[in-house]
Amino acid sequence: MRFMDYTKIFVETLVGFVALFGLTKLLGKSQITQITAFDFIAALVLGELVGNALYDDKAGIREILFAVALWGGLLYTTELITQKFKKTRAFLEGRPAIVINKGEIKKDVLKQVKLDMSQLLHLLRSKNVFSIRDVEFAVFETDGTISVLKNSRNQTPTRDDLHITSQPATLPYSIILDGEIVRDNLKEVNLTEEDVKKKLEQQNIKDYKQVMFAEWKEGEGLYVEPY
């Protein structure tokens, strides 16, 4: 590769970098901090356009700037549309979905947003919520995160505020997920499948396959959410 080729790649890469940096400043930080599915795809396409232009012998600086300007213009126009016409936001950006309402898991909503129980539990743990029974409301946001409002008994004031003797924290274990027993967790809590079946029968549930989610917590027993 000749020196001129290296120089050409250097100049085009620098121009592409500056153009993308300027585009990011123009669109605002929300494109990064609150990225939606549409924003994610848009970023991938933009990166692909610039990448192809950089290493295409037939594409020069003008082509790179044109690709960035065109795609940036489309994104900026989309942002303006969603700001001025509120009715388009649900279509272009999506809308938040309440997946837990007053302590009840909304199974139909989970299906709509393509979220299973394992993913829901993962999102809750990211908010330092390790038991569904501690949740009053949970909202699945358009950027793929979850917002949680704990029920009143788990909100402030804390035990320290009330001068109540604290108790050791216990970790809840998922015993049944989507109709299947999690056997590894059964071993952790020293339960057998027969023990689980008996506890389900006490709640008038004959088969664990009828259960979408079941959780065991020391001192509180088995929490069951049927289909």
Coordinates of C-alpha atoms in Angstrom, one line a residue:
M1 CA 0.0 0.0 0.0
R2 CA 1.4 3.4 -1.0
F3 CA 1.9 6.4 1.3
M4 CA -0.9 8.2 -0.6
D5 CA -3.3 5.4 0.3
Y6 CA -2.5 5.7 4.0
T7 CA -3.0 9.4 3.8
K8 CA -6.3 9.0 2.0
I9 CA -7.6 6.6 4.7
F10 CA -6.3 8.9 7.5
V11 CA -8.1 11.9 6.1
E12 CA -11.4 10.1 5.4
T13 CA -11.4 8.5 8.8
L14 CA -10.7 11.8 10.5
V15 CA -13.5 13.4 8.5
G16 CA -15.9 10.6 9.3
F17 CA -15.0 10.9 13.0
V18 CA -15.6 14.6 13.1
A19 CA -18.9 14.2 11.1
L20 CA -20.2 11.6 13.5
F21 CA -19.2 13.6 16.5
G22 CA -21.0 16.6 15.2
L23 CA -24.1 14.5 14.4
T24 CA -24.1 13.2 18.0
K25 CA -23.9 16.7 19.4
L26 CA -26.7 17.8 17.0
L27 CA -29.1 15.0 18.0
G28 CA -28.4 15.3 21.7
K29 CA -27.4 13.0 24.5
S30 CA -30.8 11.3 24.6
Q31 CA -29.7 9.3 21.6
I32 CA -27.2 7.5 23.9
T33 CA -28.8 7.6 27.4
Q34 CA -32.3 6.7 26.2
I35 CA -31.6 4.6 23.2
T36 CA -34.7 2.9 21.7
A37 CA -34.8 0.0 19.3
F38 CA -35.2 2.5 16.4
D39 CA -32.2 4.5 17.7
F40 CA -30.1 1.3 18.0
I41 CA -30.8 0.2 14.4
A42 CA -30.2 3.8 13.2
A43 CA -26.8 3.9 14.8
L44 CA -25.9 0.5 13.3
V45 CA -26.9 1.6 9.8
L46 CA -25.0 4.9 10.2
G47 CA -21.9 3.1 11.3
E48 CA -22.2 0.8 8.3
L49 CA -22.6 3.6 5.9
V50 CA -19.5 5.4 7.1
G51 CA -17.5 2.2 7.4
N52 CA -18.3 1.2 3.8
A53 CA -17.6 4.7 2.5
L54 CA -14.2 4.8 4.3
Y55 CA -12.9 1.6 2.6
D56 CA -14.6 2.0 -0.8
D57 CA -12.1 3.2 -3.4
K58 CA -14.9 4.9 -5.3
A59 CA -16.1 6.8 -2.3
G60 CA -14.4 10.0 -1.1
I61 CA -14.8 12.7 1.5
R62 CA -17.9 14.1 -0.2
E63 CA -19.6 10.8 -0.3
I64 CA -18.9 10.2 3.4
L65 CA -20.2 13.6 4.4
F66 CA -23.3 13.1 2.2
A67 CA -24.1 9.8 3.8
V68 CA -23.7 11.2 7.3
A69 CA -25.7 14.3 6.4
L70 CA -28.5 12.4 4.8
W71 CA -28.9 9.8 7.6
G72 CA -28.5 12.5 10.2
G73 CA -31.2 14.6 8.5
L74 CA -33.6 11.7 8.6
L75 CA -32.9 11.1 12.3
Y76 CA -33.3 14.7 13.1
T77 CA -36.5 14.9 11.1
T78 CA -37.9 12.0 13.0
E79 CA -37.0 13.7 16.3
L80 CA -38.8 16.8 15.2
I81 CA -41.9 14.8 14.2
T82 CA -42.1 13.1 17.6
Q83 CA -41.7 16.4 19.4
K84 CA -44.3 18.3 17.5
F85 CA -46.8 15.5 16.9
K86 CA -47.4 13.5 20.1
K87 CA -49.5 10.9 18.4
T88 CA -46.5 9.7 16.4
R89 CA -44.4 8.9 19.5
A90 CA -46.0 5.5 20.1
F91 CA -45.4 4.4 16.5
L92 CA -41.9 5.8 16.2
E93 CA -40.5 5.4 19.7
G94 CA -42.8 2.8 21.3
R95 CA -44.6 3.3 24.6
P96 CA -43.9 2.1 28.2
A97 CA -45.8 -1.0 29.2
I98 CA -46.9 -1.9 32.8
V99 CA -45.8 -5.4 33.3
I100 CA -46.6 -5.6 37.0
N101 CA -49.8 -3.8 38.2
K102 CA -50.6 -3.6 41.9
G103 CA -48.4 -6.6 42.5
E104 CA -49.9 -8.7 39.7
I105 CA -47.8 -9.9 36.8
K106 CA -49.6 -8.9 33.6
K107 CA -49.1 -12.0 31.5
D108 CA -50.7 -10.5 28.3
V109 CA -48.4 -7.5 28.5
L110 CA -45.4 -9.7 28.9
K111 CA -46.3 -11.5 25.7
Q112 CA -46.9 -8.2 23.8
V113 CA -43.4 -6.8 24.7
K114 CA -41.8 -10.2 24.1
L115 CA -40.5 -10.5 27.7
D116 CA -40.3 -13.8 29.6
M117 CA -40.1 -14.4 33.3
S118 CA -36.3 -14.9 33.3
Q119 CA -35.8 -11.6 31.6
L120 CA -38.2 -9.8 33.9
L121 CA -36.4 -11.2 37.0
H122 CA -33.1 -10.1 35.5
L123 CA -34.4 -6.5 35.0
L124 CA -35.8 -6.4 38.5
R125 CA -32.5 -7.5 40.0
S126 CA -30.8 -4.7 38.1
K127 CA -33.0 -2.4 40.3
N128 CA -32.0 -4.2 43.5
V129 CA -35.4 -6.0 43.7
F130 CA -34.9 -9.7 44.3
S131 CA -38.5 -10.7 44.9
I132 CA -41.6 -10.0 42.8
R133 CA -43.7 -9.8 45.9
D134 CA -41.9 -6.6 46.8
V135 CA -43.1 -4.9 43.7
E136 CA -46.3 -2.8 43.4
F137 CA -45.7 -1.5 39.9
A138 CA -43.1 -2.2 37.2
V139 CA -42.9 -0.4 33.9
F140 CA -41.0 -1.7 30.9
E141 CA -39.5 1.4 29.3
T142 CA -39.0 2.0 25.6
D143 CA -35.2 1.8 26.0
G144 CA -35.4 -1.8 27.4
T145 CA -35.0 -0.9 31.0
I146 CA -37.5 -1.2 33.8
S147 CA -38.8 1.2 36.4
V148 CA -40.0 -0.2 39.7
L149 CA -42.2 1.1 42.5
K150 CA -42.0 -1.1 45.6
N151 CA -45.1 -1.7 47.7
S152 CA -45.5 0.3 50.8
R153 CA -44.0 -2.2 53.2
N154 CA -40.8 -2.1 51.3
Q155 CA -40.6 1.7 51.0
T156 CA -39.1 4.2 53.4
P157 CA -39.0 4.6 56.4
T158 CA -36.5 1.8 56.9
R159 CA -36.1 -0.4 60.0
D160 CA -33.3 1.8 61.2
D161 CA -35.6 4.9 61.0
L162 CA -38.1 3.1 63.2
H163 CA -35.4 1.6 65.5
I164 CA -36.6 -1.9 64.7
T165 CA -34.1 -4.7 65.1
S166 CA -32.9 -5.8 61.7
Q167 CA -33.1 -9.3 60.5
P168 CA -30.7 -11.2 58.1
A169 CA -31.6 -10.7 54.5
T170 CA -32.7 -13.8 52.7
L171 CA -32.4 -14.4 48.9
P172 CA -35.5 -15.6 47.1
Y173 CA -35.1 -18.5 44.7
S174 CA -37.1 -19.0 41.5
I175 CA -38.6 -22.5 41.8
I176 CA -40.7 -22.6 38.7
L177 CA -40.2 -20.6 35.5
D178 CA -42.6 -20.8 32.6
G179 CA -44.1 -24.1 33.7
E180 CA -40.7 -25.8 34.3
I181 CA -39.1 -26.6 37.7
V182 CA -35.7 -25.1 38.3
R183 CA -34.0 -28.1 39.9
D184 CA -30.7 -26.3 40.7
N185 CA -32.6 -23.9 42.9
L186 CA -34.5 -26.7 44.5
K187 CA -31.2 -28.0 45.8
E188 CA -30.3 -24.6 47.2
V189 CA -33.4 -24.4 49.3
N190 CA -33.4 -28.2 50.2
L191 CA -36.8 -28.9 48.6
T192 CA -37.8 -31.8 46.4
E193 CA -40.3 -31.9 43.5
E194 CA -42.7 -33.7 45.8
D195 CA -42.4 -30.9 48.3
V196 CA -43.2 -28.4 45.6
K197 CA -46.2 -30.4 44.4
K198 CA -47.7 -30.6 47.9
K199 CA -47.3 -26.9 48.4
L200 CA -49.0 -26.3 45.0
E201 CA -51.8 -28.6 46.0
Q202 CA -52.4 -26.5 49.1
Q203 CA -53.1 -23.6 46.7
N204 CA -55.4 -25.7 44.5
I205 CA -52.9 -26.2 41.7
K206 CA -52.6 -29.8 40.6
D207 CA -49.7 -29.5 38.1
Y208 CA -46.6 -27.3 38.2
K209 CA -47.0 -26.8 34.4
Q210 CA -50.0 -24.6 35.3
V211 CA -47.6 -22.2 37.0
M212 CA -45.9 -19.4 35.2
F213 CA -43.7 -18.4 38.1
A214 CA -43.1 -19.7 41.7
E215 CA -40.6 -18.3 44.2
W216 CA -39.4 -19.6 47.5
K217 CA -38.2 -17.3 50.2
E218 CA -37.1 -18.4 53.6
G219 CA -39.6 -17.4 56.3
E220 CA -42.3 -16.5 53.7
G221 CA -42.8 -19.7 51.9
L222 CA -43.9 -20.3 48.3
Y223 CA -45.2 -17.5 46.2
V224 CA -47.1 -18.7 43.1
E225 CA -48.2 -16.9 39.9
P226 CA -50.3 -19.3 37.7
Y227 CA -51.0 -18.9 34.1

